[in-house]
mmCIF file of C-alpha atoms in Angstrom:
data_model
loop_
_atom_site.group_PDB
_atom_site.id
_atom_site.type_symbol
_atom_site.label_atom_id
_atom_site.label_comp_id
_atom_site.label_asym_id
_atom_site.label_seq_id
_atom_site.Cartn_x
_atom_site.Cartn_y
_atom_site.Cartn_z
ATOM 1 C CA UNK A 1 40.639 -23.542 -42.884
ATOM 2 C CA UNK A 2 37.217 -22.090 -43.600
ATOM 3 C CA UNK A 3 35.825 -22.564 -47.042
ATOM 4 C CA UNK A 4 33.201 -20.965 -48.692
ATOM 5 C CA UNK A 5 30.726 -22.488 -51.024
ATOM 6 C CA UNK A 6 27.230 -20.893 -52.661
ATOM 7 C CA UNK A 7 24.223 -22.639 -53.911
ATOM 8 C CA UNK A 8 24.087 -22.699 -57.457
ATOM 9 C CA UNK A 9 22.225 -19.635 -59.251
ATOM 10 C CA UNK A 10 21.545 -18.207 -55.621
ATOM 11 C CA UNK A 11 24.486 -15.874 -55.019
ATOM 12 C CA UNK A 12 23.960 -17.069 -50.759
ATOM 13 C CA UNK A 13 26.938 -17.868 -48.725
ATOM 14 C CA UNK A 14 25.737 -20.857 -46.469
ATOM 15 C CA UNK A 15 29.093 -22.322 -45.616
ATOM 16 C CA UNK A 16 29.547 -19.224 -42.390
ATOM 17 C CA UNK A 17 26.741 -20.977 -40.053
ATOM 18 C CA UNK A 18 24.422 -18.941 -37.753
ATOM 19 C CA UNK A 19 25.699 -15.502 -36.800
ATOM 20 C CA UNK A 20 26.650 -14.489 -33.401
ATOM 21 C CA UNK A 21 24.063 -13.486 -30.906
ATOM 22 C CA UNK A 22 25.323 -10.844 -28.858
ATOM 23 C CA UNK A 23 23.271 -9.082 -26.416
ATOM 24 C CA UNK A 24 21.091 -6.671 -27.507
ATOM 25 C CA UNK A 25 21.516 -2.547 -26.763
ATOM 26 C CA UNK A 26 18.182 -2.180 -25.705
ATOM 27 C CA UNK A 27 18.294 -5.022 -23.884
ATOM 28 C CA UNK A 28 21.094 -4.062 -21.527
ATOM 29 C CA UNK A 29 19.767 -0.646 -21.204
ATOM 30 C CA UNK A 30 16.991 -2.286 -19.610
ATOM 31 C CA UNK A 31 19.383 -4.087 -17.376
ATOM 32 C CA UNK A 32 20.597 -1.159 -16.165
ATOM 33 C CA UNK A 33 17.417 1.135 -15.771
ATOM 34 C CA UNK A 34 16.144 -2.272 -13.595
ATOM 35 C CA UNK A 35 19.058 -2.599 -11.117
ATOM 36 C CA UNK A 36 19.179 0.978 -10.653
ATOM 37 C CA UNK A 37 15.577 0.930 -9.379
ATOM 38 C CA UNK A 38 16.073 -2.265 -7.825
ATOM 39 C CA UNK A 39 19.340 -0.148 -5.643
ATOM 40 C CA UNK A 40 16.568 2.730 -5.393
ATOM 41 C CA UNK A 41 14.555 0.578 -3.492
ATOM 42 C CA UNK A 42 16.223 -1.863 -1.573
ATOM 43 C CA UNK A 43 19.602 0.853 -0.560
ATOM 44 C CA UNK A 44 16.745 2.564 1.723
ATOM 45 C CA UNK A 45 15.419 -0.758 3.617
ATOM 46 C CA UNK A 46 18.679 -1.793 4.056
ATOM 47 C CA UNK A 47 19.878 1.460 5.536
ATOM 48 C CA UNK A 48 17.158 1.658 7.929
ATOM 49 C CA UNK A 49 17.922 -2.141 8.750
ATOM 50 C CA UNK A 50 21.486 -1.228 9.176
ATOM 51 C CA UNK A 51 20.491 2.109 12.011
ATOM 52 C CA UNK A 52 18.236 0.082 13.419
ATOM 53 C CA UNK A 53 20.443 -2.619 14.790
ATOM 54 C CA UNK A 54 23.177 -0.001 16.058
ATOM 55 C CA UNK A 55 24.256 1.986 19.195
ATOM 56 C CA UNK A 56 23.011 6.080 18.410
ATOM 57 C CA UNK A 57 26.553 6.909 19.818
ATOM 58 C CA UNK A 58 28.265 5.022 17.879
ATOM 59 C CA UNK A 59 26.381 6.078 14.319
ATOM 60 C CA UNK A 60 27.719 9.435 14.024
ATOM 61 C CA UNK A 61 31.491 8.298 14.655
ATOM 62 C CA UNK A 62 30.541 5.457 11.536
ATOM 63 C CA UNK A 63 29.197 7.552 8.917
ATOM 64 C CA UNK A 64 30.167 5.263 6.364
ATOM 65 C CA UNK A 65 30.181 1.865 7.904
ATOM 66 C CA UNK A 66 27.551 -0.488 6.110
ATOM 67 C CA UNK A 67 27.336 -2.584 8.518
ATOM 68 C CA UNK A 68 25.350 -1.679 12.108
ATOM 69 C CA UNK A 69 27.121 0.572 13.998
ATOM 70 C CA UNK A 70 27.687 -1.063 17.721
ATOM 71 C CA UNK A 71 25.115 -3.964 16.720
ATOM 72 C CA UNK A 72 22.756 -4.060 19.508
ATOM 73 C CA UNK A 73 18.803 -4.770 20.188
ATOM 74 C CA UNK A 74 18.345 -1.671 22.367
ATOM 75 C CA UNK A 75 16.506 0.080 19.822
ATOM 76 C CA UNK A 76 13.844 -2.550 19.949
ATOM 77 C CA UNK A 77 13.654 -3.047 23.498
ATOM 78 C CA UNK A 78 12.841 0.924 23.326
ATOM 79 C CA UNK A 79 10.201 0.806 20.905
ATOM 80 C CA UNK A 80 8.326 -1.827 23.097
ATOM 81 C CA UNK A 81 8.546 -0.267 26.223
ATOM 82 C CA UNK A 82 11.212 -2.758 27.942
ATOM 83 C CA UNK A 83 13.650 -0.509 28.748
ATOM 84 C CA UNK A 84 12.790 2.485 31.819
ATOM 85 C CA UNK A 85 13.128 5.723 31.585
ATOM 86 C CA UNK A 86 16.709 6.384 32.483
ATOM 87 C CA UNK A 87 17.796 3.474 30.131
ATOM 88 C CA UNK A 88 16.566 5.544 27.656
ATOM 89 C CA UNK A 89 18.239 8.484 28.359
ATOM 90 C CA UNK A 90 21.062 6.989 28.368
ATOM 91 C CA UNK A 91 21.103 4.829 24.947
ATOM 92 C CA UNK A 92 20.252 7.961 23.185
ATOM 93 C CA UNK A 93 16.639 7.279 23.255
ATOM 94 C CA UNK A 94 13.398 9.527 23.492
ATOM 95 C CA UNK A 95 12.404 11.528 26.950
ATOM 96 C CA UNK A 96 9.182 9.814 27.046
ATOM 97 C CA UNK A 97 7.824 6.138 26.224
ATOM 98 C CA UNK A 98 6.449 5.352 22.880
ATOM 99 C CA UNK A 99 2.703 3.545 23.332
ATOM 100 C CA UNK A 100 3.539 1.143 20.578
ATOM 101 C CA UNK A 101 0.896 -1.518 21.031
ATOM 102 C CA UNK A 102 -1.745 1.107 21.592
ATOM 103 C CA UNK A 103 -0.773 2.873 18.359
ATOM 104 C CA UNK A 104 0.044 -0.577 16.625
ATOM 105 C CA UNK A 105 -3.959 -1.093 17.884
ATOM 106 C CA UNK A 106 -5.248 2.189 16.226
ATOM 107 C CA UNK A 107 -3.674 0.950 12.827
ATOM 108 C CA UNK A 108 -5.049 -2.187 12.843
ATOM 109 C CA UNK A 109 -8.541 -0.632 13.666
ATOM 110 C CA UNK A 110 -8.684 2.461 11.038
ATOM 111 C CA UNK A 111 -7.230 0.129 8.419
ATOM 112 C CA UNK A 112 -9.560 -2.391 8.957
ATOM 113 C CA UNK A 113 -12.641 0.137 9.210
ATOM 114 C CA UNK A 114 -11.518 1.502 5.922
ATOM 115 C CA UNK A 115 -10.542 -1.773 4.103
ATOM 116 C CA UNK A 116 -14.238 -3.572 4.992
ATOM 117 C CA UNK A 117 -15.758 0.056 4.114
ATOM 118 C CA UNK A 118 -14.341 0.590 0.792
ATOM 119 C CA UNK A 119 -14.943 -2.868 -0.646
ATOM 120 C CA UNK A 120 -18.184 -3.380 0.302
ATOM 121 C CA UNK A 121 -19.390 0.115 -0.656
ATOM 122 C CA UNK A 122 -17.056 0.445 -3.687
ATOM 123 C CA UNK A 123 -18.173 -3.567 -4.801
ATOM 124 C CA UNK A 124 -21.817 -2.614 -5.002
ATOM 125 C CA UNK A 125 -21.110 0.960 -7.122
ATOM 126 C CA UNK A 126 -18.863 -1.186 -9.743
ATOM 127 C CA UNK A 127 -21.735 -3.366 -10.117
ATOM 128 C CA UNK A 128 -23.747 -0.706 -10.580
ATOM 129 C CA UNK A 129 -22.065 1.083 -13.119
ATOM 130 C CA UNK A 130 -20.978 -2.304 -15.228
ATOM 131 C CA UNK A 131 -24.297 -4.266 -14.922
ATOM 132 C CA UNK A 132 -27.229 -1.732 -14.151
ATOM 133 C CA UNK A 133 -28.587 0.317 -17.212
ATOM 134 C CA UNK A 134 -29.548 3.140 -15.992
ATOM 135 C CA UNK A 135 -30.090 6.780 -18.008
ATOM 136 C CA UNK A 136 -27.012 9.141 -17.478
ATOM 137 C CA UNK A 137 -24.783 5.796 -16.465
ATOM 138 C CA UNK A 138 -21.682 6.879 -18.580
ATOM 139 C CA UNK A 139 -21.763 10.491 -18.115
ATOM 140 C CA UNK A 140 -21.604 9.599 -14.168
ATOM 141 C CA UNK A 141 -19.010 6.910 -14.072
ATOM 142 C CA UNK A 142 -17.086 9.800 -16.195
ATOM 143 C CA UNK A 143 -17.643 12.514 -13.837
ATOM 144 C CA UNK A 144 -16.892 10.152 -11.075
ATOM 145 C CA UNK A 145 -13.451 8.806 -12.766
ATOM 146 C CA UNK A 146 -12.624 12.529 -13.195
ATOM 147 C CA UNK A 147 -12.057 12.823 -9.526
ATOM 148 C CA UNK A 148 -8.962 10.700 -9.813
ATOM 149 C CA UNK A 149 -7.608 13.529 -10.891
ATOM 150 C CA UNK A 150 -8.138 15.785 -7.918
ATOM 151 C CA UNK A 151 -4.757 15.440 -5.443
ATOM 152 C CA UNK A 152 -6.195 14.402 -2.444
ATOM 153 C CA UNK A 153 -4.745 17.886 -0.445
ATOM 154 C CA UNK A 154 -7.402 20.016 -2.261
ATOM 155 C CA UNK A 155 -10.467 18.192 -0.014
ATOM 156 C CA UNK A 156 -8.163 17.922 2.840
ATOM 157 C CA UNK A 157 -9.367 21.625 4.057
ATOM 158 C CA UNK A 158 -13.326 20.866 3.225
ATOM 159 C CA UNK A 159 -12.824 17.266 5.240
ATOM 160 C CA UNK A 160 -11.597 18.847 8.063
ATOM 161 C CA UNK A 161 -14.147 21.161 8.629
ATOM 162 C CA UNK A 162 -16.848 18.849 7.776
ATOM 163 C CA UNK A 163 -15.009 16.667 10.149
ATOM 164 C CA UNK A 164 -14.719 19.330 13.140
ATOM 165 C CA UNK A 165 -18.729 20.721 12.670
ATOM 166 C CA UNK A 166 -19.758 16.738 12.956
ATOM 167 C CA UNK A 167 -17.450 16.789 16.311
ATOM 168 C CA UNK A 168 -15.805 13.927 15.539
ATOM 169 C CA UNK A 169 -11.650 15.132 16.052
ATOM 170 C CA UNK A 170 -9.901 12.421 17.700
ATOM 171 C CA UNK A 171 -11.977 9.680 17.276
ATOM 172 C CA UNK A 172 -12.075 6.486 15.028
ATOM 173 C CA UNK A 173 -15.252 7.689 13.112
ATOM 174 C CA UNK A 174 -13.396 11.247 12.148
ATOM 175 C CA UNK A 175 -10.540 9.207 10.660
ATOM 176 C CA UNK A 176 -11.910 6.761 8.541
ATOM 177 C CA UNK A 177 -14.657 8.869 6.896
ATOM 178 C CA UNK A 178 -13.011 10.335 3.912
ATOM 179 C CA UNK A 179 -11.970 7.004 2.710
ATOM 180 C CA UNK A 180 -15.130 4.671 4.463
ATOM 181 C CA UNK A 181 -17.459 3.930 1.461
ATOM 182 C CA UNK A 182 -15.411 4.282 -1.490
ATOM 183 C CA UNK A 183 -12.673 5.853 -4.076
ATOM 184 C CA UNK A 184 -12.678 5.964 -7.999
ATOM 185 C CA UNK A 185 -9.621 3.936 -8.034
ATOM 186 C CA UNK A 186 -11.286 0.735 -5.832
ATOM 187 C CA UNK A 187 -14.767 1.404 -8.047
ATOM 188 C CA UNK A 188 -12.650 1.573 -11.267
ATOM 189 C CA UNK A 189 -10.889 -1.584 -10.331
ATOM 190 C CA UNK A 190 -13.720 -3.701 -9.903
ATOM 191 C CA UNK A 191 -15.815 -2.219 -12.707
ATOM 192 C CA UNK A 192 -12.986 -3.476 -15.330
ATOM 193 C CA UNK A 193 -12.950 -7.056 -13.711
ATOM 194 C CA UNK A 194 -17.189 -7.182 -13.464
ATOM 195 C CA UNK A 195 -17.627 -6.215 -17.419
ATOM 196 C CA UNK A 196 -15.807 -9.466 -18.053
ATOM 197 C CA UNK A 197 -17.795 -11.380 -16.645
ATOM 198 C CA UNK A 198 -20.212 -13.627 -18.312
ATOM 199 C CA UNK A 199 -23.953 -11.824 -19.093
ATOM 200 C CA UNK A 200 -25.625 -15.095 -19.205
ATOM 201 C CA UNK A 201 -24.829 -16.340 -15.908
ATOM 202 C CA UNK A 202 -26.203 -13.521 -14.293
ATOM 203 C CA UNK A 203 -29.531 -13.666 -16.645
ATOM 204 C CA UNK A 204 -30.154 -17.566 -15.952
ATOM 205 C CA UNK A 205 -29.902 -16.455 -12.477
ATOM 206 C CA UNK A 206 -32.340 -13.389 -13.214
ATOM 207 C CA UNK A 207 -34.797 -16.219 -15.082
ATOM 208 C CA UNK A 208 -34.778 -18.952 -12.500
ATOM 209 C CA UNK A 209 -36.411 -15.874 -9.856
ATOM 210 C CA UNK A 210 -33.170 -14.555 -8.465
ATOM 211 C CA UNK A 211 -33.236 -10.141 -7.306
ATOM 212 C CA UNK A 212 -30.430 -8.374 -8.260
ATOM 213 C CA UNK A 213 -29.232 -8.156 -4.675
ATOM 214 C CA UNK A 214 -29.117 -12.166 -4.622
ATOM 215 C CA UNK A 215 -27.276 -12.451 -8.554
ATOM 216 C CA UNK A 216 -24.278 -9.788 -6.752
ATOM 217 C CA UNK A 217 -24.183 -11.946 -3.607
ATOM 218 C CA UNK A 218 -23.843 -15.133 -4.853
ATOM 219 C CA UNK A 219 -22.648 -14.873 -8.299
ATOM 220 C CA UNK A 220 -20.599 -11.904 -8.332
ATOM 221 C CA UNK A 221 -18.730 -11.603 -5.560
ATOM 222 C CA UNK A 222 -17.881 -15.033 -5.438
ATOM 223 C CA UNK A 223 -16.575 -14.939 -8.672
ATOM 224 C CA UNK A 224 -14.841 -11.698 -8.323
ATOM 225 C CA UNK A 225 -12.636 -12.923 -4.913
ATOM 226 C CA UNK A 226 -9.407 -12.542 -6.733
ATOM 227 C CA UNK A 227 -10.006 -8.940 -7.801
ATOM 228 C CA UNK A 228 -11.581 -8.370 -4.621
ATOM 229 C CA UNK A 229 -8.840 -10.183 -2.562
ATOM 230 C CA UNK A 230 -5.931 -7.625 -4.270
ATOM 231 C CA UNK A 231 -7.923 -4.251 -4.004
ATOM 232 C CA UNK A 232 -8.495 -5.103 -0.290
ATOM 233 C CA UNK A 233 -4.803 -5.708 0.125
ATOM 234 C CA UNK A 234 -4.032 -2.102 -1.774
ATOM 235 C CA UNK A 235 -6.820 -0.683 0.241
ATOM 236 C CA UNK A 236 -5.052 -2.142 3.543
ATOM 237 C CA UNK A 237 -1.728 -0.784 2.724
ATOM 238 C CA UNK A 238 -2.665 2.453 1.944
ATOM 239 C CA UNK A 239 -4.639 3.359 4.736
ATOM 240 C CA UNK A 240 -1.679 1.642 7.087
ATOM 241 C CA UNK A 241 0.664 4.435 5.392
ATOM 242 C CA UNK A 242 -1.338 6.980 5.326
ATOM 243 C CA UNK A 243 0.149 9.961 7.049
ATOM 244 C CA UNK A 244 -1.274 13.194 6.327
ATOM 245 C CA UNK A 245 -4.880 12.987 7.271
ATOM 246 C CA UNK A 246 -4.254 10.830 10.637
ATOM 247 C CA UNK A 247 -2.591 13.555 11.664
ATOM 248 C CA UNK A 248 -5.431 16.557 11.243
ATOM 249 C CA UNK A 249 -7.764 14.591 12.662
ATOM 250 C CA UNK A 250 -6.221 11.863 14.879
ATOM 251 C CA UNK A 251 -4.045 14.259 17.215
ATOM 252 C CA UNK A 252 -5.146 12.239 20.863
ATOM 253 C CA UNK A 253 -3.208 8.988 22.085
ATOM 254 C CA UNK A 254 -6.161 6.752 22.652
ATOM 255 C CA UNK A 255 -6.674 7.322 18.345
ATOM 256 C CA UNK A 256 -3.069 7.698 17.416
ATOM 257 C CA UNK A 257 -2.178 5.639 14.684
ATOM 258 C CA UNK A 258 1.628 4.329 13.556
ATOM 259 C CA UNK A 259 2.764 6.765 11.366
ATOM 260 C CA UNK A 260 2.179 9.963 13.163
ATOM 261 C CA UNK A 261 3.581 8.285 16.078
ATOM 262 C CA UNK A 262 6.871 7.543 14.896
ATOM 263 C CA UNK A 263 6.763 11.413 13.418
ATOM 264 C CA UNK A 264 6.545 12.684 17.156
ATOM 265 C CA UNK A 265 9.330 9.770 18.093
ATOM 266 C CA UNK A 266 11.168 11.644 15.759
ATOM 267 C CA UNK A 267 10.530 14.841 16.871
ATOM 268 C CA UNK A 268 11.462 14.336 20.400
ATOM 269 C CA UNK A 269 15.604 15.275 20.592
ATOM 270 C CA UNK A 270 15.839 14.960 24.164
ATOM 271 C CA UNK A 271 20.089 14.458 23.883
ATOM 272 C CA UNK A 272 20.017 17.238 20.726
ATOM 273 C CA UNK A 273 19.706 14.427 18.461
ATOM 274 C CA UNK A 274 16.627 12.407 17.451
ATOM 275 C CA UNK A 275 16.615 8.725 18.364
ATOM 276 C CA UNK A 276 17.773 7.519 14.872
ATOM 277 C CA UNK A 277 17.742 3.697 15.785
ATOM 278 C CA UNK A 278 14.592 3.503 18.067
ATOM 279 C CA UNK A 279 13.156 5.634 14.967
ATOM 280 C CA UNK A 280 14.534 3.295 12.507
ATOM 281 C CA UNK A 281 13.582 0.224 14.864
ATOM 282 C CA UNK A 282 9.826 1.507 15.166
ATOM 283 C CA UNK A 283 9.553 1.768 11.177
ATOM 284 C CA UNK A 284 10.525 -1.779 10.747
ATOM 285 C CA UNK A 285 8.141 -3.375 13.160
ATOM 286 C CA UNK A 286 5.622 -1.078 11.978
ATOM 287 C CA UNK A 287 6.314 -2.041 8.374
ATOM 288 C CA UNK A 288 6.532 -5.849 8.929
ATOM 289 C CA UNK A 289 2.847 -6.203 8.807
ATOM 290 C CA UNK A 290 2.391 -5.414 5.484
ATOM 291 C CA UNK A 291 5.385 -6.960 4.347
ATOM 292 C CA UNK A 292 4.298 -10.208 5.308
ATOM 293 C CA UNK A 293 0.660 -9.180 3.726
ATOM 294 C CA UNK A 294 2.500 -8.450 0.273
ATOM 295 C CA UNK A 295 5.024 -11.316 0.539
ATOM 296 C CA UNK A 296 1.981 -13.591 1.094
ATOM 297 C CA UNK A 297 0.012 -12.178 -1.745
ATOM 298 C CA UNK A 298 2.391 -9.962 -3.700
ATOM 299 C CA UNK A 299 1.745 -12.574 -6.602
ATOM 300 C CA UNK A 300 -2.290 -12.661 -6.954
ATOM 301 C CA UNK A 301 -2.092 -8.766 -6.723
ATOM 302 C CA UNK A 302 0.126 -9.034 -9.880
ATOM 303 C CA UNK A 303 -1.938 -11.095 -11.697
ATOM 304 C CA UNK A 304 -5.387 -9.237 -10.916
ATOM 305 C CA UNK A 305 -4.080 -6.092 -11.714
ATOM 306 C CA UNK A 306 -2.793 -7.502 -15.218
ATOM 307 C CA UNK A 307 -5.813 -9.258 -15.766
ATOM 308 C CA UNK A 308 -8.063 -6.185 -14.770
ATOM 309 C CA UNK A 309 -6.354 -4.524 -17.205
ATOM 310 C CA UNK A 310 -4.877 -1.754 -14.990
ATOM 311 C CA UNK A 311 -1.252 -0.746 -16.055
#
């Protein structure tokens, strides 16, 4: 039987012990908003996962089914090119081959261009507008920032034309350009991690005879290779996804890259239907690149971007 005693003169109850801790309402609200982003994202992969490992005959008679449809590896077989022509006619697939290791080439080629590009470029204007004290320095980094602003469609027009006059449609040079020697975002990026670093590193450095080409070289850079390291994973990922601009300017096979290849897979409906599991199939493969790159490194991206400040 519970009793219930006070302290004398106090007026406090002390004999009902801690209260209950229940869980908190804003704390399950959280819950909730998490796993319903969490089903957001993952409902997607899996679905894709799920068509790519079935029979296209069999998917539109199994609407509902969560799990593959007529499991099979046909789809894959397709996307690499080990199946003939007539096999593919008659799993459903496309009318004509799919040059996946040519296109998986171009991707790795205009990403890489475009990852070395930016960070070298962008690496050298952040130290530039952190370290160098120059007039008009802040009025420029401002204008600059401001074109984070811009959506990238506006200069899509402009690019292409510049593009076309300088002949280069179709080739490696006409895709990469836009996005070669820099962006706010990567020169933003690295500006926030270079203002924290030390000042009197780089001046010892500056007094013992060292140029300022020599202080970003060696001191810098070296010190910056976390930062560095997760803006040239960013920078690889984006330019592997990017869609819209590959397609202007990229139109020939020999420069085709991933994405606008599996938009002309899908375009081809040579049974009425598109090839939903050779489609499905080609955006896994093509997506397991960089999700062994984030998987790898997912965690010092975190931590650079919280320690660069960047929310």
């Amino acid at each position: 039987m519970a009793t219930t005693t006070a302290l004398p003169g106090s007026g406090v109850d002390t004999s009902a012990g801690p209260r209950p801790r229940g869980p908190r309402p804003g704390r399950v609200v959280a819950w909730i908003c998490l796993v319903l982003i969490l089903l957001v994202t993952l409902v997607p992969f899996y679905w894709m996962l799920r068509t790519a490992f079935s029979t296209n005959g069999v998917l539109s008679a199994e609407p509902g089914n969560l799990l593959p449809a007529g499991f099979t590896l046909d789809a894959f077989r397709r996307v690499f090119g080990l199946t003939t022509l007539e096999e593919n006619l008659a799993q459903g697939g496309a009318g004509s081959a799919l040059n996946f290791w040519v296109y998986l080439r171009n991707s790795v080629v205009v990403s890489t261009l475009i990852t070395v590009g930016q960070i070298t470029f962008s690496a050298m204007a952040a130290y530039a507008f952190s370290r160098l004290v120059w007039r008009g320095r802040n009025a420029v980094f401002a204008l600059f920032l401001s074109a984070l602003m811009v959506p990238g469609i506006f200069t899509a027009i402009p690019n292409f034309v510049l593009v076309k006059e300088l002949g280069l449609l179709n080739t490696y040079a006409g895709i990469v350009l836009p996005t070669f020697f820099m962006t706010p975002f990567a020169i933003f990026f690295l500006r926030q991690f270079f203002l924290g670093i030390p000042r009197e590193i780089e001046e010892a450095a500056l007094i013992d005879g060292a140029g300022r080409a020599r202080v970003f070289a060696r001191i810098i850079v070296p010190m910056s290779s976390a930062p560095i390291m997760t803006l040239a994973v960013l920078t690889y990922i984006a330019a592997w996804n990017e869609y819209l601009w590959p397609l202007l300017v990229g139109q020939a096979d020999n420069v085709r890259v991933l994405t606008v290849a599996l938009g002309i897979f899908r375009s081809q409906t040579p049974n009425g239907t598109p090839d939903w599991s050779g489609l499905m199939a080609g955006t896994l493969v093509s997506a397991l690149p960089i999700i062994v790159l984030f998987c790898v490194l997912g965690r010092r991206i975190v931590n650079s971007i919280g320690f660069s400040g960047i929310k």
